[in-house]
PDB file of N, CA and C in Angstrom:
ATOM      1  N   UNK A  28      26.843  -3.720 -15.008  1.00 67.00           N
ATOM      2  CA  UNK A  28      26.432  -2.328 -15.035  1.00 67.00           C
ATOM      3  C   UNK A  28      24.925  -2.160 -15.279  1.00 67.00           C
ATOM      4  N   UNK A  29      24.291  -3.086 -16.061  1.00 75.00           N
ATOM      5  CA  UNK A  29      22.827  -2.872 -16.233  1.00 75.00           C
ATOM      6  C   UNK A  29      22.327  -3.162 -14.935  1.00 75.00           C
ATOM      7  N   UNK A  30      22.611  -4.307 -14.386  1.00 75.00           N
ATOM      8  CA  UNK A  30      21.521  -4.506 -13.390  1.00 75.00           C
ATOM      9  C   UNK A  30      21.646  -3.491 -12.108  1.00 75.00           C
ATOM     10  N   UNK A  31      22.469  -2.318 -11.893  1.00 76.00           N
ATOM     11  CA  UNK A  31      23.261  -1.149 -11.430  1.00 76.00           C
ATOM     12  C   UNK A  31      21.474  -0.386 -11.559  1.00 76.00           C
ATOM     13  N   UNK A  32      21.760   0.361 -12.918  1.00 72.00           N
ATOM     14  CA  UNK A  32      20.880   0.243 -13.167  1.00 72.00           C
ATOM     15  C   UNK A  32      19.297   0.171 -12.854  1.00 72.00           C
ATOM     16  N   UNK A  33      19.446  -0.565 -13.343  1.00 73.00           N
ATOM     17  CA  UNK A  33      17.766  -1.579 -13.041  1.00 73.00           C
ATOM     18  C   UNK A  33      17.378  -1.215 -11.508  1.00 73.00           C
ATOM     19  N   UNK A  34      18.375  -1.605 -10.295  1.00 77.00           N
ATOM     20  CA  UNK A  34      17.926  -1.308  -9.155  1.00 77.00           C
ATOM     21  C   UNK A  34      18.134  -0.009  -8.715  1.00 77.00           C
ATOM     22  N   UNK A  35      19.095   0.810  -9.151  1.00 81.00           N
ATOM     23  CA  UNK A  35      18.999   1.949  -9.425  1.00 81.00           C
ATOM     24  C   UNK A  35      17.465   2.727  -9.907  1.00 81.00           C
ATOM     25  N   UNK A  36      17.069   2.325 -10.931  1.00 83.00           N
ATOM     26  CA  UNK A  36      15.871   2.753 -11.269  1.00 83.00           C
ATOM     27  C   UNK A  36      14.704   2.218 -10.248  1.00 83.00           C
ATOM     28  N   UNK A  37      14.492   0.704 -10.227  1.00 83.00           N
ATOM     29  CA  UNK A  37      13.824  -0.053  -9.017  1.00 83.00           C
ATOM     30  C   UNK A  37      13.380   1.503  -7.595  1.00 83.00           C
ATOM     31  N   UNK A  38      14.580   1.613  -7.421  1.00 86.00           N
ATOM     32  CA  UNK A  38      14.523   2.462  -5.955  1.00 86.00           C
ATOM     33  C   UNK A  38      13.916   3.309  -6.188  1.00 86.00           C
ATOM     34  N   UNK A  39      14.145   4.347  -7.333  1.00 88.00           N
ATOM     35  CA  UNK A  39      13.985   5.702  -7.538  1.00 88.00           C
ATOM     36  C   UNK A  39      12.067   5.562  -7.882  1.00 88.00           C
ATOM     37  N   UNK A  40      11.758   4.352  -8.403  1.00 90.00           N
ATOM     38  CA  UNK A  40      10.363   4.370  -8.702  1.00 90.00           C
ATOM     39  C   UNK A  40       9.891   4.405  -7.458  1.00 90.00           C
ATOM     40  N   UNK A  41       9.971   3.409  -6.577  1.00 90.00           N
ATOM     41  CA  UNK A  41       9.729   3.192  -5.094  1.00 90.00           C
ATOM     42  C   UNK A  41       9.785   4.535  -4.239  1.00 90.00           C
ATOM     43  N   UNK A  42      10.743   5.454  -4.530  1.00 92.00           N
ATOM     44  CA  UNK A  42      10.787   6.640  -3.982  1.00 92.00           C
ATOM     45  C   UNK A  42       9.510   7.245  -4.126  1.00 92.00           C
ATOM     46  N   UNK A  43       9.491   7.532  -5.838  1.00 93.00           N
ATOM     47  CA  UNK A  43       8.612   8.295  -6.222  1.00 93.00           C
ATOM     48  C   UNK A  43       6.940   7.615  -5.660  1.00 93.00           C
ATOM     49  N   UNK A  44       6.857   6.651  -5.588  1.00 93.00           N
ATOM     50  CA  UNK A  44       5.394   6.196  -5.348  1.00 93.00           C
ATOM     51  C   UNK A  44       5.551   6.210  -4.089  1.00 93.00           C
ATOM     52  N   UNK A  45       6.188   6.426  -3.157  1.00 93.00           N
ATOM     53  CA  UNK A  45       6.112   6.741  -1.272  1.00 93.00           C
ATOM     54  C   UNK A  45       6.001   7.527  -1.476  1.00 93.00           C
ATOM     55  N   UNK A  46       6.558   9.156  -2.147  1.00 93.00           N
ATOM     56  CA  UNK A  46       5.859  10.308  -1.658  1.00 93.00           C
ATOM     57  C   UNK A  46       5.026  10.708  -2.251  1.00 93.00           C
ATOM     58  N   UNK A  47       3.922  10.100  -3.518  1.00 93.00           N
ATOM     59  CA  UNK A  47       3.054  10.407  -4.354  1.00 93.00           C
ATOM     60  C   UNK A  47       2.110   9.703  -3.072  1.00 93.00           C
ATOM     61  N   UNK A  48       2.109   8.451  -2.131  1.00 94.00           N
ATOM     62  CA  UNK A  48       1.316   7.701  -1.541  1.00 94.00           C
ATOM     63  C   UNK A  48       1.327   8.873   0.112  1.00 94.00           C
ATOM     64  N   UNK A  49       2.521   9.640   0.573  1.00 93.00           N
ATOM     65  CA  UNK A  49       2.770  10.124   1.560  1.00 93.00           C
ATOM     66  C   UNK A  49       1.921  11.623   1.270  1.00 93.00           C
ATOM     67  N   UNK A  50       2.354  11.881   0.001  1.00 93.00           N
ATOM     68  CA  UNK A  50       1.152  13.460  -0.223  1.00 93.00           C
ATOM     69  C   UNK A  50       0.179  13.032   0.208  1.00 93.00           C
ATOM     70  N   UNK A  51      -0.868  11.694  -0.444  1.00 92.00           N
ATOM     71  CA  UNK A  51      -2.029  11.466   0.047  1.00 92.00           C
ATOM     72  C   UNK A  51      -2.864  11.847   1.238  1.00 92.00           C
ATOM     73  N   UNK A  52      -1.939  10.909   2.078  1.00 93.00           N
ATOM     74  CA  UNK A  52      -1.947  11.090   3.695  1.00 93.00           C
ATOM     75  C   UNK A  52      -1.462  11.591   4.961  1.00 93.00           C
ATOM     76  N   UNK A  53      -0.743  12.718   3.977  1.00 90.00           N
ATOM     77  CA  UNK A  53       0.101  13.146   4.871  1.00 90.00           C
ATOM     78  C   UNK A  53      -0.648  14.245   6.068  1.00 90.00           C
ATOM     79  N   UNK A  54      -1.967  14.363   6.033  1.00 92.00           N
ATOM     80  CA  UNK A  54      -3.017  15.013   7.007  1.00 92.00           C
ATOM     81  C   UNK A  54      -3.228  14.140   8.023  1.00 92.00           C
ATOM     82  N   UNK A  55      -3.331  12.762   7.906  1.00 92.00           N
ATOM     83  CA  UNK A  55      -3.804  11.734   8.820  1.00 92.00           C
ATOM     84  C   UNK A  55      -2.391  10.832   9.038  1.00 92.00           C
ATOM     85  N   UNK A  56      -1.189  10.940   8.707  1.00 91.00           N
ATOM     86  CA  UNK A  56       0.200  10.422   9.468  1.00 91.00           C
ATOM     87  C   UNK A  56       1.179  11.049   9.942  1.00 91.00           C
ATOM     88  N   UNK A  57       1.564  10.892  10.777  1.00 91.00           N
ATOM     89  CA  UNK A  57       2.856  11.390  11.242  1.00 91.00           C
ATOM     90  C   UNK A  57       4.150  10.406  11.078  1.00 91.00           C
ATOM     91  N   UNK A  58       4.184  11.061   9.814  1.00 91.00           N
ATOM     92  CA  UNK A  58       5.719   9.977   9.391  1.00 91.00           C
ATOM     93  C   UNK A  58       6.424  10.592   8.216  1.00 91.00           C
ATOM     94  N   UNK A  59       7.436  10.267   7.979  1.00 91.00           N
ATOM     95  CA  UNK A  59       7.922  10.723   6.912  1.00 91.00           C
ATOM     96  C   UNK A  59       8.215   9.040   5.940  1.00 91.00           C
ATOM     97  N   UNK A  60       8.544   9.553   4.627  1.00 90.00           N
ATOM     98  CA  UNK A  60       8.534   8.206   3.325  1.00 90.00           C
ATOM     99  C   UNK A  60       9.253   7.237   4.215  1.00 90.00           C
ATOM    100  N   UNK A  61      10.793   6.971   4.920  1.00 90.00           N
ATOM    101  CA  UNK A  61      10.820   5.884   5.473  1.00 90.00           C
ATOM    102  C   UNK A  61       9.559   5.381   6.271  1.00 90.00           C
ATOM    103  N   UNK A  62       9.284   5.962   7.141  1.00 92.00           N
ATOM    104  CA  UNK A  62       8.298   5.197   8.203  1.00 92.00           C
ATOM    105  C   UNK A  62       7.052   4.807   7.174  1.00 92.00           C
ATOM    106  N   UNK A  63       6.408   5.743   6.709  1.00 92.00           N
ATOM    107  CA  UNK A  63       5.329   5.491   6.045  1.00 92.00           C
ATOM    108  C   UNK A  63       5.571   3.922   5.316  1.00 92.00           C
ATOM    109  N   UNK A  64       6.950   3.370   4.715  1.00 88.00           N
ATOM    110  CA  UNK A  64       7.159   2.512   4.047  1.00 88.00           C
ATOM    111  C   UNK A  64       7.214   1.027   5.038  1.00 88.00           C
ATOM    112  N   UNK A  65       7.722   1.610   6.298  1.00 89.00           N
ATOM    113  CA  UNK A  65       8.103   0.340   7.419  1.00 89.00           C
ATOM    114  C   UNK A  65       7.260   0.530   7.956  1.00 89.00           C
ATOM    115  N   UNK A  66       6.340   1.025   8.503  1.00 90.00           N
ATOM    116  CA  UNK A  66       5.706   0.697   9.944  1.00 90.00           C
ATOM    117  C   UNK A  66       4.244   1.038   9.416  1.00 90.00           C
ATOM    118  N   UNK A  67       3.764   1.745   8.387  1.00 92.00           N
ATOM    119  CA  UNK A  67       2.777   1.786   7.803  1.00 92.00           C
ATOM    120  C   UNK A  67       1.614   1.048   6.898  1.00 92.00           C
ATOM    121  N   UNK A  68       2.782   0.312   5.498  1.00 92.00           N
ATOM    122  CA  UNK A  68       2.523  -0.002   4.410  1.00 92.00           C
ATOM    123  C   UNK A  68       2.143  -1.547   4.878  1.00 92.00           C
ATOM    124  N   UNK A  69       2.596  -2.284   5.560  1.00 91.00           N
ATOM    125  CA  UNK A  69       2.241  -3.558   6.304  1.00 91.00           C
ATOM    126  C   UNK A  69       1.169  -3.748   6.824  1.00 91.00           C
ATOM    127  N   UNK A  70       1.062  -2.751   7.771  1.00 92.00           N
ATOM    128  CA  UNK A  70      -0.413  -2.512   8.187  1.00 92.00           C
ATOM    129  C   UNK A  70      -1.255  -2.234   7.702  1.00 92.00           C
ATOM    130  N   UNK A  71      -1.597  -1.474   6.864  1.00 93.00           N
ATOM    131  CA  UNK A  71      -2.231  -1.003   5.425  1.00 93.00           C
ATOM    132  C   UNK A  71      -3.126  -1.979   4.832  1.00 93.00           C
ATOM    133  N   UNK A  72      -1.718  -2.821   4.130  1.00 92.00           N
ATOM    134  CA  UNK A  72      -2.051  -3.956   3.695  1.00 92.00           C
ATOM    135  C   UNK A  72      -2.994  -5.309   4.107  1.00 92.00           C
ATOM    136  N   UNK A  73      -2.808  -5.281   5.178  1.00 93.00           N
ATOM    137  CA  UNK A  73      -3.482  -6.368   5.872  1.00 93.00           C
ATOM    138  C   UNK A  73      -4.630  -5.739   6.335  1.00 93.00           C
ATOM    139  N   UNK A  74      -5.193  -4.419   6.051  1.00 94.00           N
ATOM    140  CA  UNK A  74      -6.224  -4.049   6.764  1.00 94.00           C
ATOM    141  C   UNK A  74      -7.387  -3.643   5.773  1.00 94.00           C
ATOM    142  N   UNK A  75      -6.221  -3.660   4.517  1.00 93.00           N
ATOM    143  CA  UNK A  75      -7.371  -3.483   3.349  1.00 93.00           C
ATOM    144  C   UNK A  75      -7.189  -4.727   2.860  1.00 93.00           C
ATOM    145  N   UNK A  76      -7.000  -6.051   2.742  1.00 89.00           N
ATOM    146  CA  UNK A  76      -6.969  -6.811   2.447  1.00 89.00           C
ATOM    147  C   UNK A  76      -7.817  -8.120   3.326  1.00 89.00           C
ATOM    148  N   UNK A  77      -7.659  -7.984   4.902  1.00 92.00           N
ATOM    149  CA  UNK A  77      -8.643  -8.722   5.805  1.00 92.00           C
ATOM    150  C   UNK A  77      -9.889  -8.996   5.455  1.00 92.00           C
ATOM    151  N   UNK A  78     -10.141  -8.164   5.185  1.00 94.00           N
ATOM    152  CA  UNK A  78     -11.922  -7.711   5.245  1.00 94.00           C
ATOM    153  C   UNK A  78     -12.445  -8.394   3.641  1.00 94.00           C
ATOM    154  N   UNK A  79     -11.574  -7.977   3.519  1.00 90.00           N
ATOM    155  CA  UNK A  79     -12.247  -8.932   1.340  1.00 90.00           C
ATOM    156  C   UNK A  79     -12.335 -10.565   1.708  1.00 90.00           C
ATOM    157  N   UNK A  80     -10.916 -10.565   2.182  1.00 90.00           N
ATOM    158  CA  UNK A  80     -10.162 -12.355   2.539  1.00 90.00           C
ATOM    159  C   UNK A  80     -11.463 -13.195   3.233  1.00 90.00           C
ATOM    160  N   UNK A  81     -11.759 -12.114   4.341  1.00 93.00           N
ATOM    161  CA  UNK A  81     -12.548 -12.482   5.145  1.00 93.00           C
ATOM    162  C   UNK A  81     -14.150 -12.853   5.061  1.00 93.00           C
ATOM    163  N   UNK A  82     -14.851 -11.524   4.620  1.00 92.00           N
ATOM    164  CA  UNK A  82     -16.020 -11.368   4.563  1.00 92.00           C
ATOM    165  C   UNK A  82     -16.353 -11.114   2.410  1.00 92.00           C
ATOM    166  N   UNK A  83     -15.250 -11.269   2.098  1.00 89.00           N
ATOM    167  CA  UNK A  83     -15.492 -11.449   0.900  1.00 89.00           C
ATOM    168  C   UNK A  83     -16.208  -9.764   0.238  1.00 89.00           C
ATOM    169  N   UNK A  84     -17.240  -9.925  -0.472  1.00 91.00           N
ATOM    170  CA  UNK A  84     -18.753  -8.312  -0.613  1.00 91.00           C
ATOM    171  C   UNK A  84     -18.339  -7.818   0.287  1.00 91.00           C
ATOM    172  N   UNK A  85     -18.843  -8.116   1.532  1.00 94.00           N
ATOM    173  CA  UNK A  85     -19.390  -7.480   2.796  1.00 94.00           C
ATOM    174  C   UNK A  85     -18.373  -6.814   3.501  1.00 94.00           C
ATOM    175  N   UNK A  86     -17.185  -7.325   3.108  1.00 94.00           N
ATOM    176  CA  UNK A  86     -15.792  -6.596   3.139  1.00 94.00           C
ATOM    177  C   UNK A  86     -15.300  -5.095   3.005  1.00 94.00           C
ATOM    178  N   UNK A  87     -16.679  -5.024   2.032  1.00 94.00           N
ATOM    179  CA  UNK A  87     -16.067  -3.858   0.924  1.00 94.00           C
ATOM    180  C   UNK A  87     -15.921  -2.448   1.445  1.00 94.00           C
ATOM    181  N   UNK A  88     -17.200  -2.025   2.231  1.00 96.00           N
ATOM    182  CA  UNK A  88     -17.463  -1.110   2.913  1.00 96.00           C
ATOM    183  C   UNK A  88     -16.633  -0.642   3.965  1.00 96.00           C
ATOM    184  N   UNK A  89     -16.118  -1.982   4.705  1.00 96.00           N
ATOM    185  CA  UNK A  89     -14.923  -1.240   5.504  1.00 96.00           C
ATOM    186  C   UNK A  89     -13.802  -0.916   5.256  1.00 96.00           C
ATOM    187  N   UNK A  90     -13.348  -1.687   3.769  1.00 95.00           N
ATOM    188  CA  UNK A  90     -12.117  -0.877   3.532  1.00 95.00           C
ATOM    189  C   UNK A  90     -12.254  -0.016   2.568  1.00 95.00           C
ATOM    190  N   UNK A  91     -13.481   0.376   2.372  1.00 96.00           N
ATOM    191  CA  UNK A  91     -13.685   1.660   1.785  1.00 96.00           C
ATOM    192  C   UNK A  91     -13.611   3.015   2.369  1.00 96.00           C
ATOM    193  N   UNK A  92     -14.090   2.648   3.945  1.00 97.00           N
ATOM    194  CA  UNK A  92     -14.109   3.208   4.890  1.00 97.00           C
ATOM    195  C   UNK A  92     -12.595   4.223   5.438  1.00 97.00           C
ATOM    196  N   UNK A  93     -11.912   2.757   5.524  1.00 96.00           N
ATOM    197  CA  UNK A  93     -10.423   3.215   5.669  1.00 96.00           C
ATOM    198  C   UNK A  93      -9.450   3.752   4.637  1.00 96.00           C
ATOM    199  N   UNK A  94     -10.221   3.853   3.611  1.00 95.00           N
ATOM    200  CA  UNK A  94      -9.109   4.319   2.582  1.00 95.00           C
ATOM    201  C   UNK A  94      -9.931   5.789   2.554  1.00 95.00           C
ATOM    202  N   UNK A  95     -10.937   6.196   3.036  1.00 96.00           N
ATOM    203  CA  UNK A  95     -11.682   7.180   2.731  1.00 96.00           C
ATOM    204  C   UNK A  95     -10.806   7.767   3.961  1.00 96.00           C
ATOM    205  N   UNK A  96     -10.455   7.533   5.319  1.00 95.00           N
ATOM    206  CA  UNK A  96     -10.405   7.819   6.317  1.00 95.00           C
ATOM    207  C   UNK A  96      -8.649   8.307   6.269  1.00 95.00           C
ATOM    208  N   UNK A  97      -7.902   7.774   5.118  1.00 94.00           N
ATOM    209  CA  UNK A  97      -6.728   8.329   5.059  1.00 94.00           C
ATOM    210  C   UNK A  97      -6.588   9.195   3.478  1.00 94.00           C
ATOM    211  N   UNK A  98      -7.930   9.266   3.091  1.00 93.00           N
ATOM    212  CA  UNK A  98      -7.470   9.905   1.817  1.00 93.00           C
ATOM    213  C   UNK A  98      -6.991   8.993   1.073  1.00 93.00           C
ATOM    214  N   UNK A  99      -7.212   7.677   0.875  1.00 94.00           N
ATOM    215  CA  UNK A  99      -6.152   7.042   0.077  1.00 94.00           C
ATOM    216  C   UNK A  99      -7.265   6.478  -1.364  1.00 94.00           C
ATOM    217  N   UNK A 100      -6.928   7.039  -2.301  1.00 93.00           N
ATOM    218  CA  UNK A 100      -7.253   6.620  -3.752  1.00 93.00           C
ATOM    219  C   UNK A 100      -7.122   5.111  -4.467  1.00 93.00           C
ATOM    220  N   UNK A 101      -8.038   4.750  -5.542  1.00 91.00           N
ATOM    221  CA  UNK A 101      -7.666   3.270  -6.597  1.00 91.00           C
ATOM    222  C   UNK A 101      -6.320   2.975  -6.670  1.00 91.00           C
ATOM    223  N   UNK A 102      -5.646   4.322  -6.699  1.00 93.00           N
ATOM    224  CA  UNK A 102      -4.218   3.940  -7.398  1.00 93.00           C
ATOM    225  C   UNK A 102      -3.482   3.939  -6.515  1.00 93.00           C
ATOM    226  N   UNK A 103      -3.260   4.304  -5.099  1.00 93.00           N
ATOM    227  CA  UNK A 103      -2.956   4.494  -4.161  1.00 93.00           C
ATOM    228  C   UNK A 103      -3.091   2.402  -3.106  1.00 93.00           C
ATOM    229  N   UNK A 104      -4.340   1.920  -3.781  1.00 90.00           N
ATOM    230  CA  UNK A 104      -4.374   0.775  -2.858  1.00 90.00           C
ATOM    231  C   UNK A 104      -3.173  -0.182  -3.823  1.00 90.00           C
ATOM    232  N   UNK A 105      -2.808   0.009  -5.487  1.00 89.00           N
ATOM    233  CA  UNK A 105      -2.322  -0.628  -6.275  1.00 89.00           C
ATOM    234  C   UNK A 105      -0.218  -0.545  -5.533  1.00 89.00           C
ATOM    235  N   UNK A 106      -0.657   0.986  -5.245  1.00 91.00           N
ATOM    236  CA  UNK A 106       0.728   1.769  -5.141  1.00 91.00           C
ATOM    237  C   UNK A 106       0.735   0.799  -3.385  1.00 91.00           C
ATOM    238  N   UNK A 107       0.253   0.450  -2.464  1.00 92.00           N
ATOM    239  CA  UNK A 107       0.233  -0.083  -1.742  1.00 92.00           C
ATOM    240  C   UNK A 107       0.569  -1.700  -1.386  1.00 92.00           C
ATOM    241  N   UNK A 108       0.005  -2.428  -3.010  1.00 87.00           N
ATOM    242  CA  UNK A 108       0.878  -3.669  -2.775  1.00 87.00           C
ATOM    243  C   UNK A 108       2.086  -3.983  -3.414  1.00 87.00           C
ATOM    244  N   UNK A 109       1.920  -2.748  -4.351  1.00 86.00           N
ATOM    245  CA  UNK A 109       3.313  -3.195  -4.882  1.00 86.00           C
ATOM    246  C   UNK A 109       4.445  -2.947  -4.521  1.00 86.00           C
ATOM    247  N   UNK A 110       4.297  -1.875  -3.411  1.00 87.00           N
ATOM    248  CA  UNK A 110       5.597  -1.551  -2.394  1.00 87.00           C
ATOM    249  C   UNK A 110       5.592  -2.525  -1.061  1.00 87.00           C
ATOM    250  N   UNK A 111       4.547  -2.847  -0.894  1.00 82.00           N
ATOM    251  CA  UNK A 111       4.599  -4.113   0.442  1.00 82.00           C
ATOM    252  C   UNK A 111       4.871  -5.717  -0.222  1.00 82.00           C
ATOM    253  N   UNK A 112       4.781  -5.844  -1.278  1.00 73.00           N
ATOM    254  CA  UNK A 112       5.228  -7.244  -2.172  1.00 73.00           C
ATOM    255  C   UNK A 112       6.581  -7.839  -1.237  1.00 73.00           C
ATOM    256  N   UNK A 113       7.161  -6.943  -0.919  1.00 57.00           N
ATOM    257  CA  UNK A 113       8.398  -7.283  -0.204  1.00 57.00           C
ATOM    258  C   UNK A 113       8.233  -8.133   1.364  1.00 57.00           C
ATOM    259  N   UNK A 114       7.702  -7.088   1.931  1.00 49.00           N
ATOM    260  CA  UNK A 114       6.714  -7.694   3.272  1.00 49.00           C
ATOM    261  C   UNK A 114       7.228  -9.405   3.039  1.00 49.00           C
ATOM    262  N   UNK A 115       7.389  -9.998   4.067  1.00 54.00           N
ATOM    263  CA  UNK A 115       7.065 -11.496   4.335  1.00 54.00           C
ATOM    264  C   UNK A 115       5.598 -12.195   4.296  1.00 54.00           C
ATOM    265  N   UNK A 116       5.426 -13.459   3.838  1.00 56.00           N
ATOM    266  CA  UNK A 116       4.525 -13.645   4.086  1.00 56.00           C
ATOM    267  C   UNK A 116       3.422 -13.861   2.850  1.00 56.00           C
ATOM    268  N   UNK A 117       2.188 -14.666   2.794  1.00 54.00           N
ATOM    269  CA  UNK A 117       2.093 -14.869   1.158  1.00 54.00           C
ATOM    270  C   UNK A 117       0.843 -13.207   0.757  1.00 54.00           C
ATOM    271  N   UNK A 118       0.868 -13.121  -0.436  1.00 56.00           N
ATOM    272  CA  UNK A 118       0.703 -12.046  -0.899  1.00 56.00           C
ATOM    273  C   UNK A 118      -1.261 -12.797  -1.065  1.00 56.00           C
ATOM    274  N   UNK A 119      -1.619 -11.447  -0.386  1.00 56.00           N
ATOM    275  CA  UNK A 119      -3.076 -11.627  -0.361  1.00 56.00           C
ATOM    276  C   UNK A 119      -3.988 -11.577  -1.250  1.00 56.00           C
ATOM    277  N   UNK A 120      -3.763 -10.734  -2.313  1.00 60.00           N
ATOM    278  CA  UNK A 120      -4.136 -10.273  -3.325  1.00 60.00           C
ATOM    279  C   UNK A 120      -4.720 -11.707  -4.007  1.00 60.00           C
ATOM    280  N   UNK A 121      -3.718 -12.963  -3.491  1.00 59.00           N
ATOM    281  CA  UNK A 121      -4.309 -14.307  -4.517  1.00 59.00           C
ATOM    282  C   UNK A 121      -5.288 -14.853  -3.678  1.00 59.00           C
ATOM    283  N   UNK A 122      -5.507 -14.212  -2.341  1.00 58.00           N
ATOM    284  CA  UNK A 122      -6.636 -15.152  -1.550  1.00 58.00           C
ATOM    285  C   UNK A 122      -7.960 -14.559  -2.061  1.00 58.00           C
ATOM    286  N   UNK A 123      -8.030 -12.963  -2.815  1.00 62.00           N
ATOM    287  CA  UNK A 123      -9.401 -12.697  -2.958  1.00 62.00           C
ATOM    288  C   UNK A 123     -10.149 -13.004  -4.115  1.00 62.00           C
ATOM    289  N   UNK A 124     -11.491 -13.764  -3.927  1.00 63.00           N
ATOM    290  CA  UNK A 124     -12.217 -13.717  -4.863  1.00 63.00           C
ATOM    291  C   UNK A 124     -12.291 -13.101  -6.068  1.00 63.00           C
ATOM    292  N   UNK A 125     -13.010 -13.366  -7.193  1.00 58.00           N
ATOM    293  CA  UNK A 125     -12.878 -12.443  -8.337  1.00 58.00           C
ATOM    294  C   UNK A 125     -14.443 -12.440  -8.640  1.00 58.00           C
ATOM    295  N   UNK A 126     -15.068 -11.877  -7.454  1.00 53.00           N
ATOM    296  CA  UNK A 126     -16.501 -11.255  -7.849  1.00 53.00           C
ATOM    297  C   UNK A 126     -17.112 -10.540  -8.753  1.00 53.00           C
TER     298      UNK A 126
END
């Protein structure tokens, strides 16, 4: 019954941070919280994450760019990996530098 629960709660957080992340952007997407979660949050990820991986500093500006370009906030890039953690694939966050 606890672990009922637990993922019970699990979901309902996940809910709540897709449409706290979907208010954001909801001027610049056409999607609703599923899509935003599948066909969005993947892409997202790898697009604010490329550019650090990649160019390290020099990185910075463009995905500043793109988070400016969807409205998307500090807490918003946090709210971004922790709902794509799921995603396949190794988690990028350990490839970037700690400048």
């Amino acid at each position: 019954f606890p672990q009922v629960l637990g993922q019970t709660s699990k979901k309902n957080k996940c809910d709540n941070l897709l449409k706290e992340l979907l208010n954001h952007m909801i001027i610049h997407v056409n999607a609703d919280k599923r899509q935003l979660g599948m066909e969005y949050l993947p892409l997202l990820k790898r697009k604010l994450h490329t550019p650090l991986t990649d160019k390290e500093a020099d990185g910075v500006p463009e995905v500043l760019n793109l988070m400016a370009e969807y409205d998307l906030q500090r807490e918003d890039w946090d709210t971004i990996m922790e709902l794509s953690t799921f995603s396949p694939g190794v988690n990028p966050s350990t490839l970037l530098s700690t400048w």
